[in-house]
Amino acid sequence: MPMITAFETSPDRGAGLARDMRIRWALEETGQPYDVRLVTFEEMKEPAHLKLQPFGQIPTSEDDDLSMFESGAIVFHIAERHGELFPTDKATRAKAISWMFAALNTVEPPIVERAYVRYIEAGKSWQAERLAMVDERIRTRLDQLAATLGKSEWLQAFSAADILMVHVLRRLEGSGIIDEYPVVSDYITRASERPAYKRAFEAQRDVSRKAPSA
Ligand SMILES: N[C@@H](CCC(=O)N[C@@H](CSCc1ccc([N+](=O)[O-])cc1)C(=O)NCC(=O)O)C(=O)O
């Protein structure tokens, strides 16, 4: 049974924004039971965890004879082993893989940078200007994504690509930017109504509820 790692006390306070949510969701979509090892920030930097995740982060996944890090790679591995998350048709599957990389390499970078500008660069003289520039880059990507989605429910048929894309987009919650794109906002809402999403979300939120008070 896969053993994944997650924050013992997540800074997202149960909002499901930490990247173990992607793994939980993929495992729930494929009906795979899994175990979770909760780790503290300090434990992530210790040799035992660094062996699994050289950058001292979560999530990781250990299963039988292999261990993995990088949430996108773990989701890809789950999708490869269980049919529900990849189309069977070669061309559509290839496009789903492109969309997985697009989520992480094209859409996610400005969204992660926005969090950095907001929280790490708070108070810097350049913050407001930089935030406006990063928001414009995000809007460009959301315009393009909205145009692609159009009236479709998913990027193609629901796949591992939607798990990554929706989780990437959820980092914008509270920024107001998503509200400017009803097509994208509806896409996220549709995903969060999936039973597998709900099971994954509740599981990670329960961790936060049980976490020792910080
Ligand atoms: N590329 C790696 C990145 C993993 C990563 O960023 N892990 C973060 C947690 S998920 C990122 C995250 C953290 C917090 C929120 N939040 O909303 O509070 C959202 C997302 C981590 O371990 N951080 C601790 C450290 O770097 O020391 C992957 O996709 O697996």
Coordinates of C-alpha atoms and ligand atoms in Angstrom, one line a residue, residues 7 11-12 17-19 41 44-45 56-59 70-71 171, ligand 1:
F7 CA 2.7 18.1 6.8
P11 CA 0.4 26.0 6.9
D12 CA -2.7 25.9 4.7
L17 CA -3.4 23.6 -0.9
A18 CA -0.4 21.6 0.1
R19 CA 0.7 19.2 -2.7
F41 CA 9.2 20.9 9.1
M44 CA 11.7 17.1 6.5
K45 CA 15.2 18.4 6.7
G56 CA 13.4 18.5 2.2
Q57 CA 9.8 18.8 1.2
I58 CA 6.6 16.8 1.0
P59 CA 4.9 14.9 -0.6
E70 CA 7.7 15.4 -7.0
S71 CA 3.9 15.5 -6.9
R171 CA -3.7 28.5 -5.0
Ligands
LIG1 N1 7.8 20.5 -6.8 C1 7.5 19.8 -5.5 C2 7.2 20.9 -4.5 C3 6.9 20.4 -3.2 C4 6.6 21.5 -2.2 O1 6.5 22.7 -2.5 N2 6.3 21.1 -1.0 C5 6.0 22.0 0.1 C6 4.5 21.8 0.6 S1 3.4 21.9 -0.7 C7 3.5 23.7 -1.1 C8 2.5 24.5 -0.3 C9 2.8 24.9 1.0 C10 1.9 25.7 1.7 C11 0.7 26.1 1.1 N3 -0.2 26.9 1.9 O2 -1.2 27.3 1.3 O3 0.0 27.1 3.1 C12 0.5 25.7 -0.2 C13 1.4 24.9 -0.9 C14 6.9 21.8 1.2 O4 7.3 20.7 1.6 N4 7.3 23.0 1.8 C15 8.2 22.9 3.0 C16 9.6 23.3 2.7 O5 9.8 23.6 1.5 O6 10.4 23.4 3.6 C17 6.3 18.9 -5.7 O7 5.5 19.2 -6.5 O8 6.3 17.9 -5.0

